[in-house]
Structure formats: C-alpha cells, structure tokens
Amino acid sequence: MPFINSKVNVPLTEEVKEALKTKLGQAISLIPGKSENWLMVSLEDNCSLYFKGKNNTKMAFIEVKIFGRAAERDYERLTEEISKIYRDTVGIAQDKIYIKYEEAEHWGWNGTNF
Ligand SMILES: O=C(O)c1cc2cc(O)c(O)cc2[nH]1
C-alpha cells in the first residue's frame, strides 16, 4: 500500500493529472512487491513552493510512503523514474525536484493494521 503525495507550483490539467497517476502507478512497481493495485496518489497543484529562496521556476516536492522496507538501489531507480516523469509530463527540471521516502512499520487499511 504505497502512497505518493506530490506538490507542484503550477496548475495541472485533468489530462496531466491522469497521465501522472498512470505513470506513477507504473513506476511504483520498481519497488519489489508494490504495484498500482494498492497505490494511493495525491496530486496537489498551484502550491506556494520556494526553492533556494525563489519561486520563479517550476518545482515539485514528492513524498513516497511505503509499508515495510525497500533496498537503496530500488529507491535510486524510483528517483530516476519519478524525476523523468515530472520532467516529461509537467516540464519540471530534475534539479528542481525533491523526493522524500518514508518507510512505515504500521499501516492501517479496512479497519485493521497490516
Ligand atoms: O502494497 C503493499 O505494500 C502491500 C499490499 C498488501 C496486501 C496484503 O494483503 C498484505 O498482507 C500486505 C500488503 N502490502
């Protein structure tokens, strides 16, 4: 049950949101055992983001939360893929994207915990 929360400082059309959701759903399977089947995605646009004191360029902050653990090499591959997705789909330069990973030991679903 991964969760991807993304904030960008530009507006996103419904078409772009759909494309991001689909591409992120494919990318998450770079982490063994994860898939779009359990993926929840939040796409926040028009956020007030500042990087290095400035807000005059497109930027993104993306959080990836997973239940359990993953290997460093899988996070490396996912960072590469997510950065390409936001570059190709939203036009954000790779050096204006932060990606944060979190591993959760406790995850609730359907009224109980895994
Ligand atoms: O996506 C995961 O991390 C995930 C899905 C899933 C389903 C399930 O029935 C489990 O017991 C664990 C689990 N992890």
PDB file of C-alpha atoms and ligand atoms in Angstrom:
ATOM      1  CA  MET A   1       0.000   0.000   0.000  1.00  0.00           C
ATOM      2  CA  PRO A   2       2.199   2.830  -1.156  1.00  0.00           C
ATOM      3  CA  PHE A   3       1.143   6.481  -1.040  1.00  0.00           C
ATOM      4  CA  ILE A   4       2.589   9.157  -3.309  1.00  0.00           C
ATOM      5  CA  ASN A   5       1.917  12.777  -2.395  1.00  0.00           C
ATOM      6  CA  SER A   6       3.086  15.365  -4.865  1.00  0.00           C
ATOM      7  CA  LYS A   7       3.088  19.142  -4.674  1.00  0.00           C
ATOM      8  CA  VAL A   8       3.854  21.315  -7.693  1.00  0.00           C
ATOM      9  CA  ASN A   9       3.724  25.089  -8.007  1.00  0.00           C
ATOM     10  CA  VAL A  10       1.948  25.142 -11.375  1.00  0.00           C
ATOM     11  CA  PRO A  11      -1.616  24.262 -12.405  1.00  0.00           C
ATOM     12  CA  LEU A  12      -2.221  20.730 -13.708  1.00  0.00           C
ATOM     13  CA  THR A  13      -4.924  19.914 -16.234  1.00  0.00           C
ATOM     14  CA  GLU A  14      -7.077  16.837 -15.710  1.00  0.00           C
ATOM     15  CA  GLU A  15      -5.217  15.209 -18.632  1.00  0.00           C
ATOM     16  CA  VAL A  16      -1.839  15.805 -16.986  1.00  0.00           C
ATOM     17  CA  LYS A  17      -3.154  14.530 -13.638  1.00  0.00           C
ATOM     18  CA  GLU A  18      -4.390  11.383 -15.363  1.00  0.00           C
ATOM     19  CA  ALA A  19      -1.009  10.905 -17.070  1.00  0.00           C
ATOM     20  CA  LEU A  20       0.896  11.429 -13.809  1.00  0.00           C
ATOM     21  CA  LYS A  21      -1.354   8.978 -11.962  1.00  0.00           C
ATOM     22  CA  THR A  22      -0.837   6.348 -14.657  1.00  0.00           C
ATOM     23  CA  LYS A  23       2.938   6.819 -14.910  1.00  0.00           C
ATOM     24  CA  LEU A  24       3.396   6.844 -11.133  1.00  0.00           C
ATOM     25  CA  GLY A  25       1.324   3.670 -10.991  1.00  0.00           C
ATOM     26  CA  GLN A  26       3.805   2.015 -13.336  1.00  0.00           C
ATOM     27  CA  ALA A  27       6.873   3.463 -11.606  1.00  0.00           C
ATOM     28  CA  ILE A  28       5.951   2.222  -8.140  1.00  0.00           C
ATOM     29  CA  SER A  29       6.450  -1.358  -9.306  1.00  0.00           C
ATOM     30  CA  LEU A  30      10.194  -0.628  -9.407  1.00  0.00           C
ATOM     31  CA  ILE A  31       9.921  -1.408  -5.707  1.00  0.00           C
ATOM     32  CA  PRO A  32       9.516  -5.175  -5.350  1.00  0.00           C
ATOM     33  CA  GLY A  33       6.087  -6.142  -4.023  1.00  0.00           C
ATOM     34  CA  LYS A  34       4.498  -2.751  -4.766  1.00  0.00           C
ATOM     35  CA  SER A  35       2.041  -2.035  -7.544  1.00  0.00           C
ATOM     36  CA  GLU A  36      -0.689   0.336  -8.676  1.00  0.00           C
ATOM     37  CA  ASN A  37      -3.184  -2.154  -7.225  1.00  0.00           C
ATOM     38  CA  TRP A  38      -2.579  -0.709  -3.747  1.00  0.00           C
ATOM     39  CA  LEU A  39      -1.276   2.741  -4.692  1.00  0.00           C
ATOM     40  CA  MET A  40      -2.958   5.927  -3.478  1.00  0.00           C
ATOM     41  CA  VAL A  41      -1.895   9.172  -5.191  1.00  0.00           C
ATOM     42  CA  SER A  42      -2.440  12.786  -4.180  1.00  0.00           C
ATOM     43  CA  LEU A  43      -1.647  15.453  -6.779  1.00  0.00           C
ATOM     44  CA  GLU A  44      -1.584  18.972  -5.350  1.00  0.00           C
ATOM     45  CA  ASP A  45      -1.112  21.768  -7.858  1.00  0.00           C
ATOM     46  CA  ASN A  46      -0.760  25.550  -7.571  1.00  0.00           C
ATOM     47  CA  CYS A  47       1.235  25.125  -4.334  1.00  0.00           C
ATOM     48  CA  SER A  48       3.280  28.012  -2.921  1.00  0.00           C
ATOM     49  CA  LEU A  49       6.732  26.448  -3.151  1.00  0.00           C
ATOM     50  CA  TYR A  50      10.051  28.250  -2.736  1.00  0.00           C
ATOM     51  CA  PHE A  51      13.424  26.674  -3.518  1.00  0.00           C
ATOM     52  CA  LYS A  52      16.679  28.398  -2.619  1.00  0.00           C
ATOM     53  CA  GLY A  53      14.596  31.463  -1.738  1.00  0.00           C
ATOM     54  CA  LYS A  54      12.920  31.716  -5.122  1.00  0.00           C
ATOM     55  CA  ASN A  55       9.604  30.731  -6.695  1.00  0.00           C
ATOM     56  CA  ASN A  56      10.297  31.872 -10.252  1.00  0.00           C
ATOM     57  CA  THR A  57      10.597  28.416 -11.785  1.00  0.00           C
ATOM     58  CA  LYS A  58       8.610  25.188 -11.885  1.00  0.00           C
ATOM     59  CA  MET A  59       9.340  22.868  -8.956  1.00  0.00           C
ATOM     60  CA  ALA A  60       7.987  19.805  -7.172  1.00  0.00           C
ATOM     61  CA  PHE A  61       8.121  18.134  -3.774  1.00  0.00           C
ATOM     62  CA  ILE A  62       7.168  14.467  -3.901  1.00  0.00           C
ATOM     63  CA  GLU A  63       6.726  12.082  -0.972  1.00  0.00           C
ATOM     64  CA  VAL A  64       6.696   8.318  -1.377  1.00  0.00           C
ATOM     65  CA  LYS A  65       5.490   6.340   1.654  1.00  0.00           C
ATOM     66  CA  ILE A  66       5.590   2.572   1.705  1.00  0.00           C
ATOM     67  CA  PHE A  67       4.599  -0.130   4.153  1.00  0.00           C
ATOM     68  CA  GLY A  68       7.762  -2.023   5.026  1.00  0.00           C
ATOM     69  CA  ARG A  69      11.214  -1.567   3.558  1.00  0.00           C
ATOM     70  CA  ALA A  70      12.925  -1.339   0.194  1.00  0.00           C
ATOM     71  CA  ALA A  71      16.520  -1.517  -0.991  1.00  0.00           C
ATOM     72  CA  GLU A  72      18.652   1.562  -1.671  1.00  0.00           C
ATOM     73  CA  ARG A  73      19.065   0.580  -5.351  1.00  0.00           C
ATOM     74  CA  ASP A  74      15.271   0.428  -5.769  1.00  0.00           C
ATOM     75  CA  TYR A  75      14.883   3.942  -4.325  1.00  0.00           C
ATOM     76  CA  GLU A  76      17.642   5.122  -6.706  1.00  0.00           C
ATOM     77  CA  ARG A  77      15.783   3.708  -9.693  1.00  0.00           C
ATOM     78  CA  LEU A  78      12.492   5.172  -8.492  1.00  0.00           C
ATOM     79  CA  THR A  79      14.039   8.627  -8.061  1.00  0.00           C
ATOM     80  CA  GLU A  80      15.390   8.454 -11.615  1.00  0.00           C
ATOM     81  CA  GLU A  81      11.994   7.389 -12.973  1.00  0.00           C
ATOM     82  CA  ILE A  82       9.876   9.869 -10.986  1.00  0.00           C
ATOM     83  CA  SER A  83      12.215  12.705 -11.978  1.00  0.00           C
ATOM     84  CA  LYS A  84      11.804  11.766 -15.649  1.00  0.00           C
ATOM     85  CA  ILE A  85       8.023  11.577 -15.259  1.00  0.00           C
ATOM     86  CA  TYR A  86       7.791  15.107 -13.856  1.00  0.00           C
ATOM     87  CA  ARG A  87      10.279  16.427 -16.431  1.00  0.00           C
ATOM     88  CA  ASP A  88       8.418  14.878 -19.372  1.00  0.00           C
ATOM     89  CA  THR A  89       4.847  15.401 -18.140  1.00  0.00           C
ATOM     90  CA  VAL A  90       4.998  18.735 -16.291  1.00  0.00           C
ATOM     91  CA  GLY A  91       8.224  20.230 -17.650  1.00  0.00           C
ATOM     92  CA  ILE A  92       9.983  20.458 -14.293  1.00  0.00           C
ATOM     93  CA  ALA A  93      13.792  20.403 -14.360  1.00  0.00           C
ATOM     94  CA  GLN A  94      15.271  17.479 -12.451  1.00  0.00           C
ATOM     95  CA  ASP A  95      17.258  19.811 -10.198  1.00  0.00           C
ATOM     96  CA  LYS A  96      14.014  21.450  -9.072  1.00  0.00           C
ATOM     97  CA  ILE A  97      12.523  18.205  -7.738  1.00  0.00           C
ATOM     98  CA  TYR A  98      12.858  16.883  -4.198  1.00  0.00           C
ATOM     99  CA  ILE A  99      11.736  13.314  -3.473  1.00  0.00           C
ATOM    100  CA  LYS A 100      11.380  12.055   0.084  1.00  0.00           C
ATOM    101  CA  TYR A 101      10.952   8.392   1.010  1.00  0.00           C
ATOM    102  CA  GLU A 102       9.359   7.072   4.169  1.00  0.00           C
ATOM    103  CA  GLU A 103       9.084   3.502   5.354  1.00  0.00           C
ATOM    104  CA  ALA A 104       6.175   2.765   7.681  1.00  0.00           C
ATOM    105  CA  GLU A 105       6.147  -0.129  10.111  1.00  0.00           C
ATOM    106  CA  HIS A 106       2.445   0.285  10.849  1.00  0.00           C
ATOM    107  CA  TRP A 107      -0.167   0.714   8.134  1.00  0.00           C
ATOM    108  CA  GLY A 108      -3.923   0.585   8.571  1.00  0.00           C
ATOM    109  CA  TRP A 109      -6.465  -0.475   5.966  1.00  0.00           C
ATOM    110  CA  ASN A 110     -10.032  -1.701   6.074  1.00  0.00           C
ATOM    111  CA  GLY A 111     -10.371  -1.162   9.790  1.00  0.00           C
ATOM    112  CA  THR A 112      -7.268  -3.080  10.798  1.00  0.00           C
ATOM    113  CA  ASN A 113      -3.479  -2.957  10.507  1.00  0.00           C
ATOM    114  CA  PHE A 114      -1.252  -4.972   8.234  1.00  0.00           C
TER     115      PHE A 114
HETATM  116  O1  LIG B   1       1.452  -2.637  -1.435  1.00  0.00           O
HETATM  117  C1  LIG B   1       1.798  -3.142  -0.351  1.00  0.00           C
HETATM  118  O2  LIG B   1       2.720  -2.713   0.323  1.00  0.00           O
HETATM  119  C2  LIG B   1       1.015  -4.266   0.189  1.00  0.00           C
HETATM  120  C3  LIG B   1      -0.176  -4.737  -0.275  1.00  0.00           C
HETATM  121  C4  LIG B   1      -0.554  -5.764   0.556  1.00  0.00           C
HETATM  122  C5  LIG B   1      -1.662  -6.614   0.585  1.00  0.00           C
HETATM  123  C6  LIG B   1      -1.753  -7.555   1.579  1.00  0.00           C
HETATM  124  O3  LIG B   1      -2.832  -8.375   1.661  1.00  0.00           O
HETATM  125  C7  LIG B   1      -0.746  -7.667   2.555  1.00  0.00           C
HETATM  126  O4  LIG B   1      -0.908  -8.584   3.516  1.00  0.00           O
HETATM  127  C8  LIG B   1       0.350  -6.832   2.540  1.00  0.00           C
HETATM  128  C9  LIG B   1       0.436  -5.887   1.528  1.00  0.00           C
HETATM  129  N1  LIG B   1       1.386  -4.947   1.284  1.00  0.00           N
END
